[in-house]
mmCIF file of C-alpha atoms in Angstrom:
data_model
loop_
_atom_site.group_PDB
_atom_site.id
_atom_site.type_symbol
_atom_site.label_atom_id
_atom_site.label_comp_id
_atom_site.label_asym_id
_atom_site.label_seq_id
_atom_site.Cartn_x
_atom_site.Cartn_y
_atom_site.Cartn_z
ATOM 1 C CA MET D 1 134.824 111.573 125.637
ATOM 2 C CA SER D 2 135.200 110.686 122.017
ATOM 3 C CA GLU D 3 135.497 107.078 121.104
ATOM 4 C CA SER D 4 136.270 105.534 117.791
ATOM 5 C CA PRO D 5 133.381 103.656 116.193
ATOM 6 C CA ALA D 6 134.856 100.253 116.893
ATOM 7 C CA ASP D 7 135.629 101.005 120.501
ATOM 8 C CA PHE D 8 133.044 99.836 123.028
ATOM 9 C CA GLU D 9 132.647 97.420 125.868
ATOM 10 C CA THR D 10 128.924 96.906 126.079
ATOM 11 C CA GLY D 11 126.608 97.079 123.141
ATOM 12 C CA ARG D 12 123.315 95.844 121.805
ATOM 13 C CA TYR D 13 123.192 94.580 118.252
ATOM 14 C CA LEU D 14 119.924 95.978 116.949
ATOM 15 C CA TYR D 15 117.953 93.932 114.399
ATOM 16 C CA CYS D 16 114.739 95.879 114.305
ATOM 17 C CA VAL D 17 112.194 97.878 116.251
ATOM 18 C CA ALA D 18 108.497 97.024 116.281
ATOM 19 C CA LEU D 19 105.299 98.086 118.003
ATOM 20 C CA ASP D 20 104.989 96.201 121.267
ATOM 21 C CA ASP D 21 102.271 93.651 121.567
ATOM 22 C CA GLU D 22 102.000 92.881 125.241
ATOM 23 C CA GLY D 23 102.255 89.235 126.060
ATOM 24 C CA THR D 24 104.064 88.490 122.813
ATOM 25 C CA SER D 25 107.526 87.091 123.203
ATOM 26 C CA LEU D 26 110.258 86.185 120.776
ATOM 27 C CA SER D 27 112.523 83.185 120.968
ATOM 28 C CA THR D 28 115.207 82.930 118.347
ATOM 29 C CA THR D 29 118.973 82.990 117.914
ATOM 30 C CA GLY D 30 120.948 85.643 116.147
ATOM 31 C CA LEU D 31 124.378 86.176 114.627
ATOM 32 C CA ASP D 32 126.810 83.488 115.771
ATOM 33 C CA ASP D 33 123.994 81.832 117.720
ATOM 34 C CA GLU D 34 123.663 84.703 120.178
ATOM 35 C CA PRO D 35 120.387 84.520 122.098
ATOM 36 C CA VAL D 36 117.995 87.170 120.829
ATOM 37 C CA ARG D 37 115.692 89.039 123.189
ATOM 38 C CA VAL D 38 113.444 92.074 123.210
ATOM 39 C CA VAL D 39 113.891 95.278 125.145
ATOM 40 C CA ARG D 40 110.582 97.047 125.781
ATOM 41 C CA GLU D 41 109.996 100.752 126.231
ATOM 42 C CA ALA D 42 107.308 103.285 125.382
ATOM 43 C CA GLY D 43 105.102 100.839 123.516
ATOM 44 C CA LEU D 44 108.009 99.668 121.409
ATOM 45 C CA VAL D 45 110.222 96.604 121.311
ATOM 46 C CA ALA D 46 113.821 96.566 120.187
ATOM 47 C CA VAL D 47 115.018 93.159 119.041
ATOM 48 C CA VAL D 48 118.640 92.736 120.110
ATOM 49 C CA HIS D 49 121.448 90.563 121.295
ATOM 50 C CA ASP D 50 124.307 91.566 123.591
ATOM 51 C CA CYS D 51 127.621 92.201 121.886
ATOM 52 C CA THR D 52 131.009 93.733 122.499
ATOM 53 C CA SER D 53 132.330 94.274 119.014
ATOM 54 C CA LEU D 54 131.369 94.977 115.436
ATOM 55 C CA TYR D 55 130.726 92.019 113.207
ATOM 56 C CA ASP D 56 133.516 92.061 110.706
ATOM 57 C CA SER D 57 134.877 89.533 108.265
ATOM 58 C CA ASP D 58 136.477 89.389 104.846
ATOM 59 C CA SER D 59 134.901 86.033 104.115
ATOM 60 C CA ALA D 60 131.995 86.253 101.712
ATOM 61 C CA THR D 61 130.585 83.020 103.161
ATOM 62 C CA GLN D 62 130.657 84.413 106.661
ATOM 63 C CA ILE D 63 129.048 87.676 105.594
ATOM 64 C CA GLN D 64 126.424 85.726 103.713
ATOM 65 C CA ARG D 65 125.630 83.620 106.772
ATOM 66 C CA TRP D 66 125.360 86.717 108.968
ATOM 67 C CA ILE D 67 123.103 88.462 106.506
ATOM 68 C CA LEU D 68 120.761 85.499 106.263
ATOM 69 C CA THR D 69 120.655 85.269 110.042
ATOM 70 C CA HIS D 70 120.054 88.995 110.390
ATOM 71 C CA GLN D 71 117.232 88.665 107.914
ATOM 72 C CA SER D 72 115.698 85.619 109.598
ATOM 73 C CA VAL D 73 115.691 87.312 113.007
ATOM 74 C CA VAL D 74 113.923 90.322 111.505
ATOM 75 C CA ASP D 75 111.469 87.904 109.893
ATOM 76 C CA ASP D 76 110.795 86.164 113.207
ATOM 77 C CA ALA D 77 110.261 89.529 114.839
ATOM 78 C CA GLY D 78 107.889 90.491 112.049
ATOM 79 C CA GLU D 79 105.868 87.355 112.564
ATOM 80 C CA ALA D 80 105.584 88.037 116.258
ATOM 81 C CA PHE D 81 105.026 91.797 116.258
ATOM 82 C CA GLY D 82 103.925 92.773 112.752
ATOM 83 C CA THR D 83 105.894 94.827 110.232
ATOM 84 C CA PRO D 84 109.128 95.898 111.896
ATOM 85 C CA LEU D 85 111.485 98.743 111.176
ATOM 86 C CA PRO D 86 114.530 96.758 110.062
ATOM 87 C CA PHE D 87 117.972 98.113 110.783
ATOM 88 C CA GLN D 88 121.065 97.969 108.673
ATOM 89 C CA PHE D 89 123.527 95.172 109.316
ATOM 90 C CA ASP D 90 125.938 95.925 112.193
ATOM 91 C CA THR D 91 123.791 98.576 113.824
ATOM 92 C CA ILE D 92 124.951 98.508 117.403
ATOM 93 C CA VAL D 93 123.687 100.686 120.176
ATOM 94 C CA ARG D 94 126.449 101.580 122.558
ATOM 95 C CA GLY D 95 125.724 100.722 126.165
ATOM 96 C CA ASP D 96 123.375 98.467 128.084
ATOM 97 C CA ASP D 97 119.604 97.952 128.081
ATOM 98 C CA GLU D 98 119.173 101.225 129.942
ATOM 99 C CA ALA D 99 120.902 103.121 127.128
ATOM 100 C CA LEU D 100 118.723 101.362 124.594
ATOM 101 C CA ARG D 101 115.548 102.125 126.553
ATOM 102 C CA SER D 102 116.481 105.748 126.823
ATOM 103 C CA TRP D 103 117.069 105.904 123.046
ATOM 104 C CA LEU D 104 113.719 104.201 122.421
ATOM 105 C CA SER D 105 112.045 106.627 124.735
ATOM 106 C CA ASP D 106 113.678 109.668 123.071
ATOM 107 C CA GLU D 107 112.735 108.455 119.611
ATOM 108 C CA ALA D 108 109.391 106.935 120.549
ATOM 109 C CA GLU D 109 107.263 109.394 118.608
ATOM 110 C CA THR D 110 109.265 109.136 115.390
ATOM 111 C CA LEU D 111 109.592 105.382 115.599
ATOM 112 C CA THR D 112 105.901 104.931 116.316
ATOM 113 C CA ASP D 113 104.907 107.210 113.424
ATOM 114 C CA HIS D 114 107.050 105.238 111.003
ATOM 115 C CA LEU D 115 105.830 101.905 112.324
ATOM 116 C CA ASP D 116 102.208 103.021 112.071
ATOM 117 C CA ALA D 117 102.778 104.024 108.455
ATOM 118 C CA LEU D 118 104.384 100.664 107.668
ATOM 119 C CA ALA D 119 101.858 98.557 109.572
ATOM 120 C CA GLY D 120 100.337 95.781 107.477
ATOM 121 C CA ARG D 121 102.721 96.532 104.636
ATOM 122 C CA TRP D 122 105.735 94.599 103.400
ATOM 123 C CA GLU D 123 108.404 95.114 100.821
ATOM 124 C CA TYR D 124 108.380 93.130 97.584
ATOM 125 C CA ARG D 125 111.047 92.977 94.924
ATOM 126 C CA ILE D 126 110.271 92.838 91.249
ATOM 127 C CA GLU D 127 112.818 92.149 88.551
ATOM 128 C CA ILE D 128 111.847 92.162 84.909
ATOM 129 C CA VAL D 129 114.168 90.432 82.483
ATOM 130 C CA TRP D 130 113.670 90.935 78.765
ATOM 131 C CA ASP D 131 115.032 89.469 75.582
ATOM 132 C CA GLU D 132 117.256 92.327 74.542
ATOM 133 C CA ALA D 133 118.623 90.492 71.514
ATOM 134 C CA ALA D 134 115.119 90.083 70.118
ATOM 135 C CA ALA D 135 114.363 93.724 70.801
ATOM 136 C CA ARG D 136 117.509 94.687 68.901
ATOM 137 C CA GLU D 137 116.491 92.606 65.926
ATOM 138 C CA GLU D 138 113.045 94.120 65.845
ATOM 139 C CA LEU D 139 114.471 97.604 66.001
ATOM 140 C CA GLU D 140 116.927 96.801 63.216
ATOM 141 C CA GLU D 141 114.048 95.847 60.972
ATOM 142 C CA ALA D 142 111.740 98.645 61.998
ATOM 143 C CA ASP D 143 114.005 101.692 62.063
ATOM 144 C CA ASP D 144 114.377 103.597 58.781
ATOM 145 C CA GLU D 145 117.626 105.223 59.752
ATOM 146 C CA LEU D 146 119.198 101.864 60.575
ATOM 147 C CA ARG D 147 118.017 100.362 57.310
ATOM 148 C CA ASP D 148 119.441 103.309 55.426
ATOM 149 C CA LEU D 149 122.777 102.990 57.224
ATOM 150 C CA ALA D 150 122.854 99.273 56.497
ATOM 151 C CA GLU D 151 122.280 99.852 52.788
ATOM 152 C CA ARG D 152 124.987 102.484 52.549
ATOM 153 C CA ARG D 153 127.330 100.207 54.450
ATOM 154 C CA GLU D 154 126.857 97.478 51.884
ATOM 155 C CA GLU D 155 128.090 99.688 49.062
ATOM 156 C CA ALA D 156 130.772 101.629 50.903
ATOM 157 C CA SER D 157 134.541 101.317 50.796
ATOM 158 C CA GLU D 158 136.260 99.662 53.715
ATOM 159 C CA GLY D 159 137.099 102.877 55.597
ATOM 160 C CA THR D 160 133.624 104.308 55.173
ATOM 161 C CA GLN D 161 132.164 100.968 56.088
ATOM 162 C CA PHE D 162 133.944 101.146 59.417
ATOM 163 C CA LEU D 163 132.502 104.570 60.138
ATOM 164 C CA LEU D 164 129.014 103.624 59.026
ATOM 165 C CA ASN D 165 129.211 100.568 61.189
ATOM 166 C CA LYS D 166 130.026 102.693 64.199
ATOM 167 C CA GLN D 167 127.089 104.957 63.429
ATOM 168 C CA TYR D 168 124.876 101.947 63.005
ATOM 169 C CA GLU D 169 125.833 100.387 66.319
ATOM 170 C CA SER D 170 125.533 103.632 68.190
ATOM 171 C CA ARG D 171 122.096 104.342 66.718
ATOM 172 C CA LEU D 172 120.990 100.827 67.617
ATOM 173 C CA ASP D 173 122.309 101.063 71.172
ATOM 174 C CA GLN D 174 120.512 104.342 71.592
ATOM 175 C CA LEU D 175 117.232 102.898 70.334
ATOM 176 C CA VAL D 176 117.494 99.851 72.571
ATOM 177 C CA SER D 177 118.240 101.959 75.576
ATOM 178 C CA GLU D 178 115.359 104.326 74.760
ATOM 179 C CA GLN D 179 113.017 101.403 74.452
ATOM 180 C CA ARG D 180 114.206 99.897 77.704
ATOM 181 C CA ARG D 181 113.703 103.162 79.537
ATOM 182 C CA ALA D 182 110.261 103.683 78.031
ATOM 183 C CA GLU D 183 109.132 100.180 78.959
ATOM 184 C CA ALA D 184 110.571 100.497 82.455
ATOM 185 C CA ALA D 185 108.825 103.828 82.956
ATOM 186 C CA ASP D 186 105.558 102.356 81.731
ATOM 187 C CA LEU D 187 105.912 99.450 84.160
ATOM 188 C CA ALA D 188 106.747 101.787 87.016
ATOM 189 C CA ASP D 189 103.610 103.766 86.198
ATOM 190 C CA ARG D 190 101.386 100.735 86.152
ATOM 191 C CA LEU D 191 102.867 99.295 89.350
ATOM 192 C CA SER D 192 102.718 102.619 91.187
ATOM 193 C CA GLY D 193 98.980 102.632 90.736
ATOM 194 C CA GLU D 194 98.676 99.396 92.681
ATOM 195 C CA VAL D 195 100.991 99.890 95.648
ATOM 196 C CA THR D 196 101.600 102.146 98.632
ATOM 197 C CA ASP D 197 105.064 103.129 97.458
ATOM 198 C CA LEU D 198 107.509 102.232 94.708
ATOM 199 C CA VAL D 199 111.250 102.720 94.313
ATOM 200 C CA ASP D 200 112.923 102.232 90.952
ATOM 201 C CA LEU D 201 116.157 100.368 91.626
ATOM 202 C CA GLY D 202 117.543 100.799 88.115
ATOM 203 C CA GLU D 203 118.436 98.006 85.768
ATOM 204 C CA ARG D 204 121.745 97.089 87.338
ATOM 205 C CA SER D 205 121.928 94.594 90.104
ATOM 206 C CA THR D 206 123.759 96.006 93.099
ATOM 207 C CA VAL D 207 124.511 92.665 94.646
ATOM 208 C CA GLY D 208 128.080 92.940 95.803
ATOM 209 C CA LEU D 209 128.617 89.494 97.193
ATOM 210 C CA ASP D 210 129.764 86.719 94.983
ATOM 211 C CA ILE D 211 126.894 84.406 95.613
ATOM 212 C CA GLY D 212 126.718 81.167 93.741
ATOM 213 C CA GLY D 213 124.223 80.605 90.992
ATOM 214 C CA ALA D 214 123.611 84.255 90.198
ATOM 215 C CA ASP D 215 122.700 84.412 86.550
ATOM 216 C CA GLU D 216 125.068 87.049 85.279
ATOM 217 C CA ASP D 217 124.023 87.332 81.694
ATOM 218 C CA VAL D 218 120.397 88.246 81.940
ATOM 219 C CA ASP D 219 119.241 91.514 80.443
ATOM 220 C CA VAL D 220 117.381 93.305 83.148
ATOM 221 C CA LEU D 221 114.703 95.637 81.902
ATOM 222 C CA ALA D 222 113.818 97.044 85.289
ATOM 223 C CA ARG D 223 114.036 96.432 89.009
ATOM 224 C CA PHE D 224 111.590 97.779 91.523
ATOM 225 C CA SER D 225 111.006 97.639 95.197
ATOM 226 C CA VAL D 226 107.410 98.165 96.267
ATOM 227 C CA LEU D 227 105.702 98.626 99.596
ATOM 228 C CA ALA D 228 102.346 96.864 99.599
ATOM 229 C CA THR D 229 99.510 95.580 101.737
ATOM 230 C CA ASP D 230 98.313 92.020 101.169
ATOM 231 C CA ASP D 231 95.576 93.220 98.839
ATOM 232 C CA GLU D 232 97.997 95.407 96.930
ATOM 233 C CA GLN D 233 100.398 92.504 96.681
ATOM 234 C CA GLU D 234 97.682 90.415 95.037
ATOM 235 C CA ALA D 235 96.950 93.176 92.566
ATOM 236 C CA VAL D 236 100.658 93.373 91.745
ATOM 237 C CA GLY D 237 100.681 89.613 91.211
ATOM 238 C CA LEU D 238 97.882 89.914 88.672
ATOM 239 C CA LEU D 239 99.573 92.786 86.901
ATOM 240 C CA LEU D 240 102.801 90.804 86.737
ATOM 241 C CA ASP D 241 100.937 87.803 85.290
ATOM 242 C CA ASP D 242 99.934 90.121 82.511
ATOM 243 C CA VAL D 243 103.494 91.397 82.049
ATOM 244 C CA ALA D 244 104.903 87.860 82.068
ATOM 245 C CA ALA D 245 102.438 86.769 79.385
ATOM 246 C CA ASP D 246 104.849 88.307 76.869
ATOM 247 C CA PRO D 247 107.077 85.371 75.867
ATOM 248 C CA GLY D 248 110.176 87.582 75.812
ATOM 249 C CA ILE D 249 109.676 88.663 79.416
ATOM 250 C CA GLU D 250 110.617 86.929 82.641
ATOM 251 C CA VAL D 251 109.488 88.187 85.996
ATOM 252 C CA ARG D 252 110.986 87.588 89.436
ATOM 253 C CA PHE D 253 108.641 88.529 92.241
ATOM 254 C CA THR D 254 109.928 88.030 95.777
ATOM 255 C CA GLY D 255 108.812 88.808 99.289
ATOM 256 C CA PRO D 256 107.346 89.606 101.658
ATOM 257 C CA TRP D 257 110.479 91.246 103.039
ATOM 258 C CA PRO D 258 110.858 93.666 105.896
ATOM 259 C CA PRO D 259 110.596 97.190 104.467
ATOM 260 C CA TYR D 260 114.345 97.820 104.234
ATOM 261 C CA THR D 261 113.986 100.164 101.273
ATOM 262 C CA PHE D 262 111.277 102.188 102.946
ATOM 263 C CA THR D 263 112.928 102.942 106.243
ATOM 264 C CA PRO D 264 113.857 106.420 107.392
ATOM 265 C CA GLU D 265 117.005 107.891 108.819
ATOM 266 C CA LEU D 266 116.411 108.401 112.477
ATOM 267 C CA GLY D 267 117.605 111.223 114.665
ATOM 268 C CA GLY D 268 120.300 113.746 113.939
ATOM 269 C CA GLY D 269 118.245 115.738 111.427
ATOM 270 C CA ASP D 270 120.472 116.801 108.537
ATOM 271 C CA ALA D 271 123.096 114.335 107.539
ATOM 272 C CA PRO D 272 126.418 115.728 108.671
ATOM 273 C CA ASP D 273 129.162 116.203 106.107
ATOM 274 C CA GLU D 274 132.668 114.917 106.385
ATOM 275 C CA VAL D 275 134.164 115.463 109.799
ATOM 276 C CA MET E 1 101.622 85.229 90.374
ATOM 277 C CA ARG E 2 102.651 84.849 94.015
ATOM 278 C CA PRO E 3 105.865 86.231 95.429
ATOM 279 C CA THR E 4 108.552 83.689 96.308
ATOM 280 C CA LYS E 5 110.801 83.809 99.311
ATOM 281 C CA SER E 6 113.837 81.562 99.441
ATOM 282 C CA GLU E 7 117.305 82.020 100.901
ATOM 283 C CA ASP E 8 118.576 82.652 97.399
ATOM 284 C CA ASP E 9 115.961 85.322 96.889
ATOM 285 C CA ALA E 10 117.034 86.910 100.146
ATOM 286 C CA LEU E 11 120.651 86.962 99.051
ATOM 287 C CA VAL E 12 119.942 88.294 95.604
ATOM 288 C CA ASP E 13 117.463 90.923 96.703
ATOM 289 C CA LEU E 14 118.522 91.917 100.158
ATOM 290 C CA VAL E 15 122.276 91.925 100.440
ATOM 291 C CA ASP E 16 122.541 95.508 99.346
ATOM 292 C CA VAL E 17 119.746 96.803 101.522
ATOM 293 C CA ILE E 18 120.780 94.910 104.629
ATOM 294 C CA LEU E 19 124.286 96.228 104.277
ATOM 295 C CA ARG E 20 123.603 99.737 103.130
ATOM 296 C CA LYS E 21 120.018 100.627 103.814
ATOM 297 C CA GLY E 22 117.661 99.589 106.499
ATOM 298 C CA ALA E 23 116.954 102.216 109.038
ATOM 299 C CA VAL E 24 120.002 104.271 109.843
ATOM 300 C CA ILE E 25 120.335 105.885 113.205
ATOM 301 C CA GLU E 26 122.169 109.141 113.521
ATOM 302 C CA ALA E 27 122.739 109.432 117.185
ATOM 303 C CA ASP E 28 125.652 109.383 119.565
ATOM 304 C CA VAL E 29 124.486 106.212 121.191
ATOM 305 C CA VAL E 30 125.136 104.299 118.026
ATOM 306 C CA ILE E 31 128.505 102.869 117.152
ATOM 307 C CA ALA E 32 128.670 104.464 113.768
ATOM 308 C CA VAL E 33 126.930 107.539 112.474
ATOM 309 C CA ALA E 34 125.674 108.909 109.196
ATOM 310 C CA ASP E 35 128.689 109.137 106.928
ATOM 311 C CA ILE E 36 130.336 106.118 108.451
ATOM 312 C CA PRO E 37 128.850 102.812 107.448
ATOM 313 C CA LEU E 38 127.986 100.513 110.240
ATOM 314 C CA VAL E 39 129.767 97.525 108.874
ATOM 315 C CA GLY E 40 133.243 96.493 109.865
ATOM 316 C CA LEU E 41 136.431 97.329 108.025
ATOM 317 C CA LYS E 42 137.348 93.964 106.608
ATOM 318 C CA LEU E 43 133.781 93.347 105.649
ATOM 319 C CA ARG E 44 133.620 96.565 103.721
ATOM 320 C CA ALA E 45 136.926 95.843 102.107
ATOM 321 C CA ALA E 46 135.576 92.512 100.957
ATOM 322 C CA LEU E 47 132.568 94.243 99.498
ATOM 323 C CA ALA E 48 134.512 97.110 98.005
ATOM 324 C CA GLY E 49 136.628 94.625 96.096
ATOM 325 C CA MET E 50 133.583 93.422 94.303
ATOM 326 C CA THR E 51 133.009 94.960 90.963
ATOM 327 C CA THR E 52 129.466 96.243 90.933
ATOM 328 C CA MET E 53 129.850 98.238 94.093
ATOM 329 C CA THR E 54 133.173 99.801 93.280
ATOM 330 C CA GLU E 55 131.945 100.726 89.835
ATOM 331 C CA TYR E 56 129.431 102.932 91.485
ATOM 332 C CA GLY E 57 132.005 104.214 93.929
ATOM 333 C CA ILE E 58 129.673 103.439 96.747
ATOM 334 C CA PHE E 59 132.302 102.531 99.232
ATOM 335 C CA GLU E 60 135.250 104.684 98.313
ATOM 336 C CA GLU E 61 134.383 107.750 100.331
ATOM 337 C CA TRP E 62 133.203 105.721 103.240
ATOM 338 C CA ASP E 63 136.380 103.734 103.134
ATOM 339 C CA GLU E 64 138.524 106.779 103.455
ATOM 340 C CA ALA E 65 136.504 108.269 106.253
ATOM 341 C CA GLN E 66 136.376 104.992 108.066
ATOM 342 C CA ARG E 67 140.082 104.354 107.715
ATOM 343 C CA LEU E 68 140.831 107.791 109.045
ATOM 344 C CA ARG E 69 138.617 107.217 112.015
ATOM 345 C CA HIS E 70 139.976 103.796 112.578
ATOM 346 C CA ARG E 71 143.523 105.120 112.572
ATOM 347 C CA GLU E 72 142.571 107.807 115.035
ATOM 348 C CA GLY E 73 140.947 105.180 117.185
ATOM 349 C CA VAL E 74 144.019 103.018 117.086
ATOM 350 C CA ASP E 75 146.255 105.969 117.923
ATOM 351 C CA ARG E 76 144.146 106.815 120.887
ATOM 352 C CA ARG E 77 144.312 103.345 122.251
ATOM 353 C CA VAL E 78 148.059 103.270 121.831
ATOM 354 C CA GLU E 79 148.608 106.537 123.662
#
């Protein structure tokens, strides 16, 4: 029987899976105030609520509320059971508790391996904002080729001036971008030495929701996600103090978050191509 | 420096991962698999309309696949 993805009668919305800690319970509410509970199997707990449909909305406010709730349930689970394996929003296991237990049991080894590797570690986000305008100015003064172009531009006719200007801007953009990449790579190097794992998220924010108060016009030098123990997190904090000592640099350091960036794909082996 | 953790931080830092990353299950027991995102249609449409994501084309392929599936699903129910 083949069903479409949105077609089911009984399902379990899955927030996260964690290593079971016998005697530990979890009392919290989930999306749309659904009561959250744990399903136990094979030394694991799945944190779920019962549901019969996908969570779907075109309202940014609604999505935002769901995401915050999803996150807070995973947080509560993390506090109760230690670092969880957080699932993507709207991950729903088809069927009842029995179906969920049988999935947990099938995947027990993989899940346990991943959870063991993540134990005692959390995800932290680091965003480095720099003063790009100041960097541009410095490069304009320091680069011989730019100074030469600027001089020639002064004396040139209007048409040539236009061309020289283009050359100038393109050279400057290239230098700025080279510098940004070099500084980001250097930071990544230094941070990598302190943490369990690091992912370079690139300089562009991927936030897709229009959330109020986002400062749009900052020049991001680099964004990283790191997986760290408490000790590693402290070391990162010290390193970032050092980075932030530069007056042109601002650092955002957030966490601890569930290790969303460091979770595996489970089951299925190779990702299937288009159907 | 100590890490901070506010609701705003969560929204700024986690929206993308909660929607698109997190552990992904590829198994028949799960509502959506691998190439199909697990989020609903309208929700993805709302996200796809937002500039940063569409610039990267993150949702386009998924959209098509999902719409196809959804149509098939609807057809089946109608039959």
